[in-house]
PDB file of C-alpha atoms in Angstrom:
ATOM      1  CA  GLY C   1     102.580  82.947  85.321  1.00 69.00           C
ATOM      2  CA  GLN C   2     104.242  86.192  86.296  1.00 79.00           C
ATOM      3  CA  SER C   3     107.897  86.904  86.288  1.00 88.00           C
ATOM      4  CA  LEU C   4     110.051  90.082  86.712  1.00 92.00           C
ATOM      5  CA  GLU C   5     113.834  89.901  85.766  1.00 95.00           C
ATOM      6  CA  GLN C   6     116.488  92.231  87.087  1.00 97.00           C
ATOM      7  CA  PRO C   7     120.204  92.108  86.907  1.00 97.00           C
ATOM      8  CA  SER C   8     121.503  90.485  90.184  1.00 96.00           C
ATOM      9  CA  GLU C   9     124.225  92.998  90.937  1.00 97.00           C
ATOM     10  CA  VAL C  10     125.400  96.476  89.842  1.00 97.00           C
ATOM     11  CA  THR C  11     128.531  98.225  90.968  1.00 97.00           C
ATOM     12  CA  ALA C  12     129.296 101.884  90.697  1.00 97.00           C
ATOM     13  CA  VAL C  13     131.322 104.664  92.327  1.00 97.00           C
ATOM     14  CA  GLU C  14     130.124 107.717  94.261  1.00 97.00           C
ATOM     15  CA  GLY C  15     128.812 110.415  92.098  1.00 97.00           C
ATOM     16  CA  ALA C  16     128.114 108.154  89.134  1.00 97.00           C
ATOM     17  CA  ILE C  17     124.707 107.426  87.499  1.00 97.00           C
ATOM     18  CA  VAL C  18     123.318 103.829  87.355  1.00 98.00           C
ATOM     19  CA  GLN C  19     120.430 102.352  85.640  1.00 98.00           C
ATOM     20  CA  ILE C  20     118.661  99.208  86.854  1.00 98.00           C
ATOM     21  CA  ASN C  21     116.480  97.439  84.371  1.00 97.00           C
ATOM     22  CA  CYS C  22     113.340  95.409  84.991  1.00 97.00           C
ATOM     23  CA  THR C  23     111.548  93.340  82.333  1.00 97.00           C
ATOM     24  CA  TYR C  24     108.238  91.776  83.210  1.00 94.00           C
ATOM     25  CA  GLN C  25     105.652  89.275  82.175  1.00 92.00           C
ATOM     26  CA  THR C  26     102.276  89.432  83.965  1.00 85.00           C
ATOM     27  CA  SER C  27      98.663  88.413  83.370  1.00 81.00           C
ATOM     28  CA  GLY C  28      97.473  91.859  84.564  1.00 80.00           C
ATOM     29  CA  PHE C  29      99.186  95.148  84.870  1.00 86.00           C
ATOM     30  CA  TYR C  30      98.217  98.386  86.682  1.00 85.00           C
ATOM     31  CA  GLY C  31     101.696  99.837  87.198  1.00 90.00           C
ATOM     32  CA  LEU C  32     105.339  99.287  88.099  1.00 93.00           C
ATOM     33  CA  SER C  33     106.842 100.198  91.488  1.00 92.00           C
ATOM     34  CA  TRP C  34     110.307 100.411  92.732  1.00 95.00           C
ATOM     35  CA  TYR C  35     111.483  99.738  96.333  1.00 95.00           C
ATOM     36  CA  GLN C  36     114.824 100.043  98.161  1.00 96.00           C
ATOM     37  CA  GLN C  37     115.849  97.647 100.884  1.00 96.00           C
ATOM     38  CA  HIS C  38     118.826  97.773 103.002  1.00 96.00           C
ATOM     39  CA  ASP C  39     120.242  94.607 104.550  1.00 92.00           C
ATOM     40  CA  GLY C  40     117.828  93.523 107.417  1.00 89.00           C
ATOM     41  CA  GLY C  41     115.514  96.270 106.864  1.00 92.00           C
ATOM     42  CA  ALA C  42     112.089  96.856 105.364  1.00 91.00           C
ATOM     43  CA  PRO C  43     111.357  97.687 101.678  1.00 93.00           C
ATOM     44  CA  THR C  44     110.784 101.436 101.224  1.00 91.00           C
ATOM     45  CA  PHE C  45     108.856 102.895  98.462  1.00 89.00           C
ATOM     46  CA  LEU C  46     110.756 104.811  95.722  1.00 93.00           C
ATOM     47  CA  SER C  47     108.515 105.440  92.773  1.00 91.00           C
ATOM     48  CA  TYR C  48     105.491 104.223  90.730  1.00 90.00           C
ATOM     49  CA  ASN C  49     104.741 104.414  87.080  1.00 93.00           C
ATOM     50  CA  ALA C  50     101.260 103.746  85.816  1.00 90.00           C
ATOM     51  CA  LEU C  51     101.819 105.255  82.392  1.00 93.00           C
ATOM     52  CA  ASP C  52     104.574 105.246  79.833  1.00 97.00           C
ATOM     53  CA  GLY C  53     107.321 107.819  80.454  1.00 97.00           C
ATOM     54  CA  LEU C  54     109.660 109.098  82.980  1.00 97.00           C
ATOM     55  CA  GLU C  55     108.902 109.955  86.634  1.00 93.00           C
ATOM     56  CA  GLU C  56     111.477 112.055  88.460  1.00 93.00           C
ATOM     57  CA  THR C  57     111.835 112.196  92.292  1.00 88.00           C
ATOM     58  CA  GLY C  58     114.955 113.935  93.392  1.00 92.00           C
ATOM     59  CA  ARG C  59     118.006 111.854  92.518  1.00 95.00           C
ATOM     60  CA  PHE C  60     115.897 109.009  91.535  1.00 96.00           C
ATOM     61  CA  SER C  61     113.846 108.590  88.205  1.00 96.00           C
ATOM     62  CA  SER C  62     111.740 105.725  86.877  1.00 97.00           C
ATOM     63  CA  PHE C  63     110.816 104.940  83.369  1.00 98.00           C
ATOM     64  CA  LEU C  64     108.136 102.647  82.011  1.00 97.00           C
ATOM     65  CA  SER C  65     107.417 101.372  78.510  1.00 97.00           C
ATOM     66  CA  ARG C  66     104.237  99.214  78.756  1.00 95.00           C
ATOM     67  CA  SER C  67     104.413  98.162  75.157  1.00 95.00           C
ATOM     68  CA  ASP C  68     107.895  96.743  75.793  1.00 96.00           C
ATOM     69  CA  SER C  69     107.014  95.351  79.235  1.00 95.00           C
ATOM     70  CA  TYR C  70     110.076  97.205  80.506  1.00 96.00           C
ATOM     71  CA  GLY C  71     111.002  99.702  83.007  1.00 97.00           C
ATOM     72  CA  TYR C  72     114.124 100.989  84.766  1.00 98.00           C
ATOM     73  CA  LEU C  73     115.204 102.888  87.791  1.00 98.00           C
ATOM     74  CA  LEU C  74     117.834 105.619  87.310  1.00 98.00           C
ATOM     75  CA  LEU C  75     119.946 106.618  90.247  1.00 97.00           C
ATOM     76  CA  GLN C  76     121.932 109.845  89.883  1.00 97.00           C
ATOM     77  CA  GLU C  77     124.750 111.291  92.082  1.00 97.00           C
ATOM     78  CA  LEU C  78     125.326 108.081  93.741  1.00 97.00           C
ATOM     79  CA  GLN C  79     126.086 108.112  97.460  1.00 97.00           C
ATOM     80  CA  MET C  80     127.465 105.343  99.677  1.00 97.00           C
ATOM     81  CA  LYS C  81     124.123 105.163 101.454  1.00 97.00           C
ATOM     82  CA  ASP C  82     122.489 104.074  98.123  1.00 97.00           C
ATOM     83  CA  SER C  83     124.190 100.619  98.535  1.00 98.00           C
ATOM     84  CA  ALA C  84     121.188  98.420  98.914  1.00 97.00           C
ATOM     85  CA  SER C  85     118.948  96.075  97.085  1.00 97.00           C
ATOM     86  CA  TYR C  86     116.416  97.399  94.600  1.00 98.00           C
ATOM     87  CA  PHE C  87     113.287  95.663  93.626  1.00 97.00           C
ATOM     88  CA  CYS C  88     110.784  96.377  90.871  1.00 96.00           C
ATOM     89  CA  ALA C  89     107.196  95.200  91.507  1.00 94.00           C
ATOM     90  CA  VAL C  90     104.173  94.908  89.404  1.00 91.00           C
ATOM     91  CA  ARG C  91     100.715  95.816  90.599  1.00 82.00           C
ATOM     92  CA  GLY C  92      98.416  93.436  88.733  1.00 72.00           C
ATOM     93  CA  GLY C  93      97.697  89.858  88.344  1.00 59.00           C
ATOM     94  CA  THR C  94      94.592  88.961  90.130  1.00 59.00           C
ATOM     95  CA  GLY C  95      94.246  92.244  92.153  1.00 59.00           C
ATOM     96  CA  PHE C  96      95.085  95.860  91.915  1.00 61.00           C
ATOM     97  CA  GLN C  97      96.689  96.010  95.290  1.00 73.00           C
ATOM     98  CA  LYS C  98      98.760  92.875  95.044  1.00 82.00           C
ATOM     99  CA  LEU C  99     102.496  93.287  94.367  1.00 87.00           C
ATOM    100  CA  VAL C 100     104.629  90.764  92.582  1.00 89.00           C
ATOM    101  CA  PHE C 101     108.316  91.510  93.169  1.00 93.00           C
ATOM    102  CA  GLY C 102     111.236  91.245  90.789  1.00 94.00           C
ATOM    103  CA  THR C 103     114.347  89.180  91.462  1.00 94.00           C
ATOM    104  CA  GLY C 104     116.158  92.184  93.001  1.00 96.00           C
ATOM    105  CA  THR C 105     119.263  93.962  92.143  1.00 98.00           C
ATOM    106  CA  ARG C 106     122.013  94.542  94.626  1.00 97.00           C
ATOM    107  CA  LEU C 107     123.686  97.917  94.192  1.00 98.00           C
ATOM    108  CA  LEU C 108     127.239  98.392  95.501  1.00 97.00           C
ATOM    109  CA  VAL C 109     128.537 101.881  95.661  1.00 97.00           C
ATOM    110  CA  SER C 110     132.263 102.304  96.209  1.00 96.00           C
ATOM    111  CA  PRO C 111     134.225 105.441  97.122  1.00 94.00           C
TER     112      PRO C 111
ATOM    113  CA  GLY X   1     103.613 109.547 106.933  1.00 67.00           C
ATOM    114  CA  ALA X   2     102.097 106.081 107.075  1.00 79.00           C
ATOM    115  CA  VAL X   3     103.804 103.792 109.610  1.00 89.00           C
ATOM    116  CA  VAL X   4     103.466 100.020 109.899  1.00 93.00           C
ATOM    117  CA  SER X   5     104.898  98.227 112.834  1.00 95.00           C
ATOM    118  CA  GLN X   6     105.663  94.552 113.527  1.00 97.00           C
ATOM    119  CA  HIS X   7     106.159  92.704 116.591  1.00 97.00           C
ATOM    120  CA  PRO X   8     108.442  90.957 117.562  1.00 97.00           C
ATOM    121  CA  SER X   9     111.332  92.131 115.548  1.00 96.00           C
ATOM    122  CA  ARG X  10     113.191  88.777 116.238  1.00 97.00           C
ATOM    123  CA  VAL X  11     112.085  85.487 117.597  1.00 97.00           C
ATOM    124  CA  ILE X  12     113.759  82.214 118.209  1.00 97.00           C
ATOM    125  CA  CYS X  13     111.692  79.122 118.938  1.00 96.00           C
ATOM    126  CA  LYS X  14     112.025  75.397 119.189  1.00 96.00           C
ATOM    127  CA  SER X  15     110.801  73.102 116.491  1.00 97.00           C
ATOM    128  CA  GLY X  16     107.205  72.216 116.927  1.00 96.00           C
ATOM    129  CA  THR X  17     106.072  75.356 118.639  1.00 97.00           C
ATOM    130  CA  SER X  18     103.795  78.072 117.334  1.00 97.00           C
ATOM    131  CA  VAL X  19     104.817  81.754 116.826  1.00 97.00           C
ATOM    132  CA  LYS X  20     102.580  84.661 116.419  1.00 97.00           C
ATOM    133  CA  ILE X  21     103.595  87.879 114.632  1.00 98.00           C
ATOM    134  CA  GLU X  22     101.638  91.059 114.812  1.00 97.00           C
ATOM    135  CA  CYS X  23     101.391  93.669 112.102  1.00 96.00           C
ATOM    136  CA  ARG X  24      99.831  97.123 112.971  1.00 95.00           C
ATOM    137  CA  SER X  25      99.069 100.152 110.974  1.00 93.00           C
ATOM    138  CA  LEU X  26      99.834 103.034 113.404  1.00 92.00           C
ATOM    139  CA  ASP X  27      98.395 106.026 111.848  1.00 87.00           C
ATOM    140  CA  PHE X  28      95.941 104.804 109.266  1.00 87.00           C
ATOM    141  CA  GLN X  29      93.309 102.098 108.817  1.00 87.00           C
ATOM    142  CA  ALA X  30      94.054  99.214 106.494  1.00 86.00           C
ATOM    143  CA  THR X  31      91.241  96.914 105.372  1.00 84.00           C
ATOM    144  CA  THR X  32      93.801  94.890 103.493  1.00 87.00           C
ATOM    145  CA  MET X  33      97.262  93.822 104.667  1.00 92.00           C
ATOM    146  CA  PHE X  34      99.825  91.493 102.969  1.00 94.00           C
ATOM    147  CA  TRP X  35     102.182  88.910 104.456  1.00 96.00           C
ATOM    148  CA  TYR X  36     105.543  88.160 102.723  1.00 96.00           C
ATOM    149  CA  ARG X  37     108.411  85.848 103.317  1.00 96.00           C
ATOM    150  CA  GLN X  38     111.934  86.646 102.295  1.00 96.00           C
ATOM    151  CA  PHE X  39     114.803  84.222 102.414  1.00 94.00           C
ATOM    152  CA  PRO X  40     118.426  85.547 102.569  1.00 90.00           C
ATOM    153  CA  LYS X  41     119.538  87.327  99.371  1.00 88.00           C
ATOM    154  CA  GLN X  42     116.171  86.530  97.677  1.00 93.00           C
ATOM    155  CA  SER X  43     113.127  88.459  96.741  1.00 94.00           C
ATOM    156  CA  LEU X  44     109.865  88.952  98.610  1.00 94.00           C
ATOM    157  CA  MET X  45     107.403  86.288  98.108  1.00 94.00           C
ATOM    158  CA  LEU X  46     103.784  87.090  98.779  1.00 92.00           C
ATOM    159  CA  MET X  47     102.250  84.573 101.164  1.00 95.00           C
ATOM    160  CA  ALA X  48      98.696  85.818 101.596  1.00 94.00           C
ATOM    161  CA  THR X  49      96.321  88.752 101.559  1.00 91.00           C
ATOM    162  CA  SER X  50      94.791  89.592 104.908  1.00 90.00           C
ATOM    163  CA  ASN X  51      91.325  91.085 104.709  1.00 86.00           C
ATOM    164  CA  GLU X  52      89.658  92.625 107.794  1.00 86.00           C
ATOM    165  CA  GLY X  53      86.546  90.830 108.910  1.00 85.00           C
ATOM    166  CA  SER X  54      86.989  87.896 106.420  1.00 86.00           C
ATOM    167  CA  LYS X  55      89.166  84.943 105.559  1.00 89.00           C
ATOM    168  CA  ALA X  56      92.591  85.542 104.211  1.00 92.00           C
ATOM    169  CA  THR X  57      93.486  84.677 100.658  1.00 91.00           C
ATOM    170  CA  TYR X  58      96.542  82.473 100.311  1.00 94.00           C
ATOM    171  CA  GLU X  59      98.963  82.356  97.332  1.00 92.00           C
ATOM    172  CA  GLN X  60      99.433  79.045  95.557  1.00 91.00           C
ATOM    173  CA  GLY X  61     101.706  76.699  97.510  1.00 93.00           C
ATOM    174  CA  VAL X  62     101.162  78.428 100.901  1.00 95.00           C
ATOM    175  CA  GLU X  63      99.597  76.118 103.514  1.00 94.00           C
ATOM    176  CA  LYS X  64      96.744  77.983 105.114  1.00 93.00           C
ATOM    177  CA  ASP X  65      96.672  75.560 108.020  1.00 95.00           C
ATOM    178  CA  LYS X  66     100.357  76.215 108.789  1.00 96.00           C
ATOM    179  CA  PHE X  67     100.215  79.941 108.410  1.00 97.00           C
ATOM    180  CA  LEU X  68      97.154  81.274 110.217  1.00 96.00           C
ATOM    181  CA  ILE X  69      96.119  84.770 109.484  1.00 95.00           C
ATOM    182  CA  ASN X  70      93.699  86.819 111.480  1.00 91.00           C
ATOM    183  CA  HIS X  71      92.697  90.381 110.613  1.00 90.00           C
ATOM    184  CA  ALA X  72      90.549  91.227 113.537  1.00 84.00           C
ATOM    185  CA  SER X  73      90.587  95.094 113.290  1.00 90.00           C
ATOM    186  CA  LEU X  74      91.340  97.756 110.674  1.00 89.00           C
ATOM    187  CA  THR X  75      94.830  98.284 112.317  1.00 92.00           C
ATOM    188  CA  LEU X  76      95.916  94.730 113.235  1.00 94.00           C
ATOM    189  CA  SER X  77      96.649  91.491 111.315  1.00 95.00           C
ATOM    190  CA  THR X  78      98.407  88.607 112.888  1.00 96.00           C
ATOM    191  CA  LEU X  79     100.411  85.738 111.372  1.00 97.00           C
ATOM    192  CA  THR X  80     100.780  82.535 113.255  1.00 97.00           C
ATOM    193  CA  VAL X  81     103.286  80.042 112.230  1.00 97.00           C
ATOM    194  CA  THR X  82     102.003  76.755 113.635  1.00 97.00           C
ATOM    195  CA  SER X  83     104.213  73.746 114.454  1.00 96.00           C
ATOM    196  CA  ALA X  84     107.279  75.569 113.216  1.00 96.00           C
ATOM    197  CA  HIS X  85     110.133  73.794 111.593  1.00 96.00           C
ATOM    198  CA  PRO X  86     113.663  74.918 110.683  1.00 96.00           C
ATOM    199  CA  GLU X  87     112.742  75.342 107.065  1.00 95.00           C
ATOM    200  CA  ASP X  88     110.201  78.080 108.266  1.00 96.00           C
ATOM    201  CA  SER X  89     113.102  80.165 109.411  1.00 97.00           C
ATOM    202  CA  SER X  90     112.894  83.251 107.324  1.00 96.00           C
ATOM    203  CA  PHE X  91     112.166  87.105 107.401  1.00 96.00           C
ATOM    204  CA  TYR X  92     108.457  87.796 107.510  1.00 98.00           C
ATOM    205  CA  ILE X  93     107.306  91.148 106.418  1.00 97.00           C
ATOM    206  CA  CYS X  94     103.856  92.672 106.374  1.00 96.00           C
ATOM    207  CA  SER X  95     102.495  95.601 104.440  1.00 94.00           C
ATOM    208  CA  ALA X  96      99.486  97.812 103.968  1.00 90.00           C
ATOM    209  CA  TYR X  97      98.310 100.256 101.476  1.00 79.00           C
ATOM    210  CA  HIS X  98      97.878 103.915 102.209  1.00 74.00           C
ATOM    211  CA  LEU X  99      96.934 106.637  99.827  1.00 65.00           C
ATOM    212  CA  ALA X 100      99.866 109.177 100.038  1.00 59.00           C
ATOM    213  CA  GLY X 101     100.751 111.870  97.568  1.00 50.00           C
ATOM    214  CA  GLY X 102      98.325 110.645  95.041  1.00 54.00           C
ATOM    215  CA  ASN X 103      99.682 107.217  94.744  1.00 59.00           C
ATOM    216  CA  ASN X 104      98.428 104.085  96.450  1.00 63.00           C
ATOM    217  CA  GLU X 105     101.710 103.172  98.157  1.00 76.00           C
ATOM    218  CA  GLN X 106     102.377  99.977  99.967  1.00 83.00           C
ATOM    219  CA  PHE X 107     104.052 100.574 103.184  1.00 88.00           C
ATOM    220  CA  PHE X 108     106.119  97.791 104.844  1.00 93.00           C
ATOM    221  CA  GLY X 109     106.649  96.854 108.398  1.00 95.00           C
ATOM    222  CA  PRO X 110     110.283  96.458 109.666  1.00 95.00           C
ATOM    223  CA  GLY X 111     110.013  92.710 109.479  1.00 96.00           C
ATOM    224  CA  THR X 112     110.271  89.793 111.864  1.00 97.00           C
ATOM    225  CA  ARG X 113     113.204  87.474 111.677  1.00 97.00           C
ATOM    226  CA  LEU X 114     112.142  84.023 112.720  1.00 97.00           C
ATOM    227  CA  THR X 115     114.678  81.382 113.596  1.00 97.00           C
ATOM    228  CA  VAL X 116     113.408  77.827 114.401  1.00 97.00           C
ATOM    229  CA  LEU X 117     115.941  75.612 116.083  1.00 96.00           C
TER     230      LEU X 117
END
């Protein structure tokens, strides 16, 4: 089977840095994606790692270690609007385009 | 950017009726779309892969006769929840892949909240 584990909730204050971890077990692997979802809204794409290492996109960075089946999303200079749920998702399994989502991490940013 | 729309955004129906949800890619063609279901405070669960011009591929445990999927064109996929029951109440989200910025990103529709009374 396939599983992706994330912490259920993380809290931080404005301006801080937070790291959301994701460990996965999948039968096939093409890459790890990260999505943000505000309550009642659609998931929005944040980043994608196909190879080991760090990808940086503005305040967000994502890291992947395929040998450890592990990745993380790093959010810097936190803002109140970053309060949302964050999901890691693996492309793989039986199809390149299919996404299997992690359990999700709810980030609460306080003033 | 790539935009995916869904209609309706919210629907309330009586138990036993059928509900159709539309998913459209507005500015690109999508040969493959995906349908997810999300219960409150839970993750997105893939229900099925919708393929233009062919039968949908359903995930294990998803009843294909209950969740009918039609992908009649390169920009439209529909999900019909037949004989809906209260346990089918959920947030249904579709998505489609679009090549953007060098990555094959999956773009999501805004979702449809279904409430079955």
